[in-house]
Amino acid sequence: MDDYSAYRDAECAALYDAVNAGRDDAAFWLTMAREASGGPLLDIGCGTGRVLLPLARAGYEIHGIDLSAPMLARAQAKLAAEPPEVRERVRLLEADMASFDLGRRFAAVFSTFGGFHHLRTVDEQLACLGACRAHLRTRGQLVLDLVNADPAPLPDLPGAEPADGEPTAELAVWTEGRRVRSWMDTLAYHREQQLAECRMTYEIIAPDGHTRRLSETFPLRYVFRFELEHLLARAGFGLVALYGDYDLSPLADDSPVLLAVAARSD
Ligand SMILES: C[S@@+](CC[C@H](N)C(=O)[O-])C[C@H]1O[C@@H](n2cnc3c(N)ncnc32)[C@H](O)[C@@H]1O
């Protein structure tokens, strides 16, 4: 991917962690790790290590790759504060999830919190799935965490910019006396490519009420349930399970996420 433009800002990487600290996916990934017969694990698009670090703390050897230097730098800084036995379990590398060669195989590959949506073409998606397959042991599992997208043009996610001055409760976080709120909105939707032009905005509110905004825009490609099944089959995977939420509930119309567990079909 030569014109990658997302997650370019170190401050956004820190804010990303602040606003996503309460995300409820940790137990799901621990369950997926347990099913991977002890590891080692690979997290593609690991970002700031939000999921990777708790897995390392839980005893799993885990490698993480990401294209964003600021996100990886934050992961590295957080890792440096961990005890030596946790640090030893982790490897972080700047690499493209659509073309990587780590020279070893893993018990499971994870793509957490929608990272796969950053792949904008079928060629990139298949290249990524092929690379994941090549890095999996026989019967190794790939787990993808995707948005359960509506085929209609997407609404703003996770909500439009609030009209009043008060941060929405679920997104507001206090950091060093500053409040932070974030929202993502869709600026344009290109149906023929299944691409949404998304803008992520962080608003930082100082104790004296002064506000400052930081925004990043990037395209996200939405993937639908049966399209995903076809993609996985083309890449040599068989579907093992589909879930609609992190509590392992079945996929339904109104499920917030599409969680796919697939295994190498050989
Ligand atoms: C929504 S964030 C998810 C981060 C992390 N997985 C989590 O759960 O918090 C998406 C991440 O995917 C990374 N990313 C996007 N495209 C990528 C690519 N082609 N190769 C590797 N990483 C990529 C971004 O830099 C970003 O860190």
mmCIF file of N, CA, C and O and ligand atoms in Angstrom, residues 1 4 7 16 43 45-47 50-51 65-68 71 95-98 112-113 115 118-119, ligand 1:
data_model
loop_
_atom_site.group_PDB
_atom_site.id
_atom_site.type_symbol
_atom_site.label_atom_id
_atom_site.label_comp_id
_atom_site.label_asym_id
_atom_site.label_seq_id
_atom_site.Cartn_x
_atom_site.Cartn_y
_atom_site.Cartn_z
ATOM 1 N N MET A 1 0.862 -1.184 0.000
ATOM 2 C CA MET A 1 0.000 0.000 0.000
ATOM 3 C C MET A 1 0.897 1.232 0.000
ATOM 4 O O MET A 1 1.579 1.504 0.972
ATOM 5 N N TYR A 4 -0.651 5.104 1.898
ATOM 6 C CA TYR A 4 -1.302 4.936 3.192
ATOM 7 C C TYR A 4 -1.263 6.248 3.959
ATOM 8 O O TYR A 4 -0.214 6.851 4.122
ATOM 9 N N TYR A 7 -3.540 7.332 10.598
ATOM 10 C CA TYR A 7 -2.769 7.136 11.833
ATOM 11 C C TYR A 7 -1.348 7.689 11.693
ATOM 12 O O TYR A 7 -0.380 7.051 12.048
ATOM 13 N N TYR A 16 -6.220 7.962 20.614
ATOM 14 C CA TYR A 16 -6.853 6.688 20.228
ATOM 15 C C TYR A 16 -6.950 5.775 21.446
ATOM 16 O O TYR A 16 -7.996 5.186 21.712
ATOM 17 N N ASP A 43 -0.823 -10.439 15.593
ATOM 18 C CA ASP A 43 -1.856 -9.399 15.542
ATOM 19 C C ASP A 43 -1.518 -8.494 14.362
ATOM 20 O O ASP A 43 -0.521 -7.761 14.409
ATOM 21 N N GLY A 45 -2.107 -5.271 12.126
ATOM 22 C CA GLY A 45 -2.737 -3.975 12.402
ATOM 23 C C GLY A 45 -2.886 -3.794 13.896
ATOM 24 O O GLY A 45 -3.935 -3.365 14.381
ATOM 25 N N CYS A 46 -1.824 -4.096 14.637
ATOM 26 C CA CYS A 46 -1.886 -4.133 16.111
ATOM 27 C C CYS A 46 -2.009 -2.746 16.730
ATOM 28 O O CYS A 46 -2.337 -2.618 17.909
ATOM 29 N N GLY A 47 -1.724 -1.689 15.941
ATOM 30 C CA GLY A 47 -1.870 -0.323 16.445
ATOM 31 C C GLY A 47 -1.021 -0.070 17.676
ATOM 32 O O GLY A 47 0.178 -0.370 17.721
ATOM 33 N N ARG A 50 -3.249 -2.183 21.968
ATOM 34 C CA ARG A 50 -4.423 -2.179 22.862
ATOM 35 C C ARG A 50 -4.875 -3.603 23.203
ATOM 36 O O ARG A 50 -5.198 -3.889 24.357
ATOM 37 N N VAL A 51 -4.881 -4.501 22.211
ATOM 38 C CA VAL A 51 -5.262 -5.899 22.443
ATOM 39 C C VAL A 51 -4.021 -6.762 22.685
ATOM 40 O O VAL A 51 -4.027 -7.676 23.513
ATOM 41 N N ILE A 65 2.168 -6.477 13.834
ATOM 42 C CA ILE A 65 2.651 -5.654 12.720
ATOM 43 C C ILE A 65 1.656 -4.529 12.486
ATOM 44 O O ILE A 65 0.455 -4.677 12.731
ATOM 45 N N ASP A 66 2.167 -3.396 12.025
ATOM 46 C CA ASP A 66 1.310 -2.249 11.714
ATOM 47 C C ASP A 66 2.067 -1.353 10.739
ATOM 48 O O ASP A 66 3.298 -1.341 10.727
ATOM 49 N N LEU A 67 1.309 -0.602 9.926
ATOM 50 C CA LEU A 67 1.936 0.315 8.963
ATOM 51 C C LEU A 67 2.190 1.695 9.552
ATOM 52 O O LEU A 67 2.900 2.487 8.945
ATOM 53 N N SER A 68 1.596 1.972 10.699
ATOM 54 C CA SER A 68 1.711 3.320 11.254
ATOM 55 C C SER A 68 2.843 3.405 12.277
ATOM 56 O O SER A 68 2.773 2.786 13.347
ATOM 57 N N MET A 71 1.576 4.786 15.754
ATOM 58 C CA MET A 71 0.832 3.788 16.548
ATOM 59 C C MET A 71 1.813 2.779 17.143
ATOM 60 O O MET A 71 1.727 2.411 18.320
ATOM 61 N N ALA A 95 5.081 -3.140 9.201
ATOM 62 C CA ALA A 95 4.887 -3.950 7.992
ATOM 63 C C ALA A 95 3.445 -3.833 7.532
ATOM 64 O O ALA A 95 2.546 -3.512 8.312
ATOM 65 N N ASP A 96 3.256 -4.100 6.256
ATOM 66 C CA ASP A 96 1.942 -4.017 5.611
ATOM 67 C C ASP A 96 1.235 -5.360 5.751
ATOM 68 O O ASP A 96 1.791 -6.396 5.363
ATOM 69 N N MET A 97 0.015 -5.350 6.267
ATOM 70 C CA MET A 97 -0.702 -6.624 6.439
ATOM 71 C C MET A 97 -1.051 -7.270 5.098
ATOM 72 O O MET A 97 -1.429 -8.430 5.045
ATOM 73 N N ALA A 98 -0.888 -6.510 3.995
ATOM 74 C CA ALA A 98 -1.167 -7.086 2.677
ATOM 75 C C ALA A 98 0.085 -7.685 2.043
ATOM 76 O O ALA A 98 0.001 -8.278 0.961
ATOM 77 N N THR A 112 -7.831 -7.202 14.846
ATOM 78 C CA THR A 112 -8.749 -6.679 15.857
ATOM 79 C C THR A 112 -9.306 -5.308 15.452
ATOM 80 O O THR A 112 -8.652 -4.549 14.725
ATOM 81 N N PHE A 113 -10.502 -5.029 15.911
ATOM 82 C CA PHE A 113 -11.133 -3.709 15.795
ATOM 83 C C PHE A 113 -11.103 -3.140 14.359
ATOM 84 O O PHE A 113 -10.689 -2.008 14.126
ATOM 85 N N GLY A 115 -9.367 -3.611 11.596
ATOM 86 C CA GLY A 115 -8.167 -3.303 10.808
ATOM 87 C C GLY A 115 -8.287 -3.738 9.350
ATOM 88 O O GLY A 115 -7.778 -3.053 8.447
ATOM 89 N N HIS A 118 -9.255 -1.453 6.362
ATOM 90 C CA HIS A 118 -8.312 -0.521 5.739
ATOM 91 C C HIS A 118 -7.809 -1.037 4.399
ATOM 92 O O HIS A 118 -7.184 -0.287 3.650
ATOM 93 N N LEU A 119 -8.049 -2.307 4.091
ATOM 94 C CA LEU A 119 -7.631 -2.847 2.788
ATOM 95 C C LEU A 119 -8.699 -2.460 1.776
ATOM 96 O O LEU A 119 -9.874 -2.800 1.948
HETATM 97 C C1 LIG B 1 -8.776 0.739 14.034
HETATM 98 S S1 LIG B 1 -7.044 0.571 14.271
HETATM 99 C C2 LIG B 1 -7.010 -0.930 15.215
HETATM 100 C C3 LIG B 1 -5.765 -1.020 16.063
HETATM 101 C C4 LIG B 1 -5.728 -2.229 16.976
HETATM 102 N N1 LIG B 1 -5.869 -3.442 16.211
HETATM 103 C C5 LIG B 1 -6.819 -2.179 18.050
HETATM 104 O O1 LIG B 1 -7.573 -3.136 18.186
HETATM 105 O O2 LIG B 1 -6.866 -1.179 18.774
HETATM 106 C C6 LIG B 1 -6.460 0.001 12.686
HETATM 107 C C7 LIG B 1 -4.963 -0.215 12.645
HETATM 108 O O3 LIG B 1 -4.638 -0.860 11.403
HETATM 109 C C8 LIG B 1 -3.441 -0.301 10.926
HETATM 110 N N2 LIG B 1 -3.360 -0.549 9.476
HETATM 111 C C9 LIG B 1 -4.148 -0.050 8.506
HETATM 112 N N3 LIG B 1 -3.793 -0.536 7.304
HETATM 113 C C10 LIG B 1 -2.744 -1.371 7.522
HETATM 114 C C11 LIG B 1 -1.941 -2.197 6.690
HETATM 115 N N4 LIG B 1 -2.134 -2.251 5.363
HETATM 116 N N5 LIG B 1 -0.968 -2.939 7.256
HETATM 117 C C12 LIG B 1 -0.754 -2.884 8.609
HETATM 118 N N6 LIG B 1 -1.483 -2.123 9.434
HETATM 119 C C13 LIG B 1 -2.458 -1.381 8.922
HETATM 120 C C14 LIG B 1 -3.536 1.168 11.302
HETATM 121 O O4 LIG B 1 -2.281 1.811 11.271
HETATM 122 C C15 LIG B 1 -4.141 1.060 12.698
HETATM 123 O O5 LIG B 1 -3.150 0.966 13.682
#
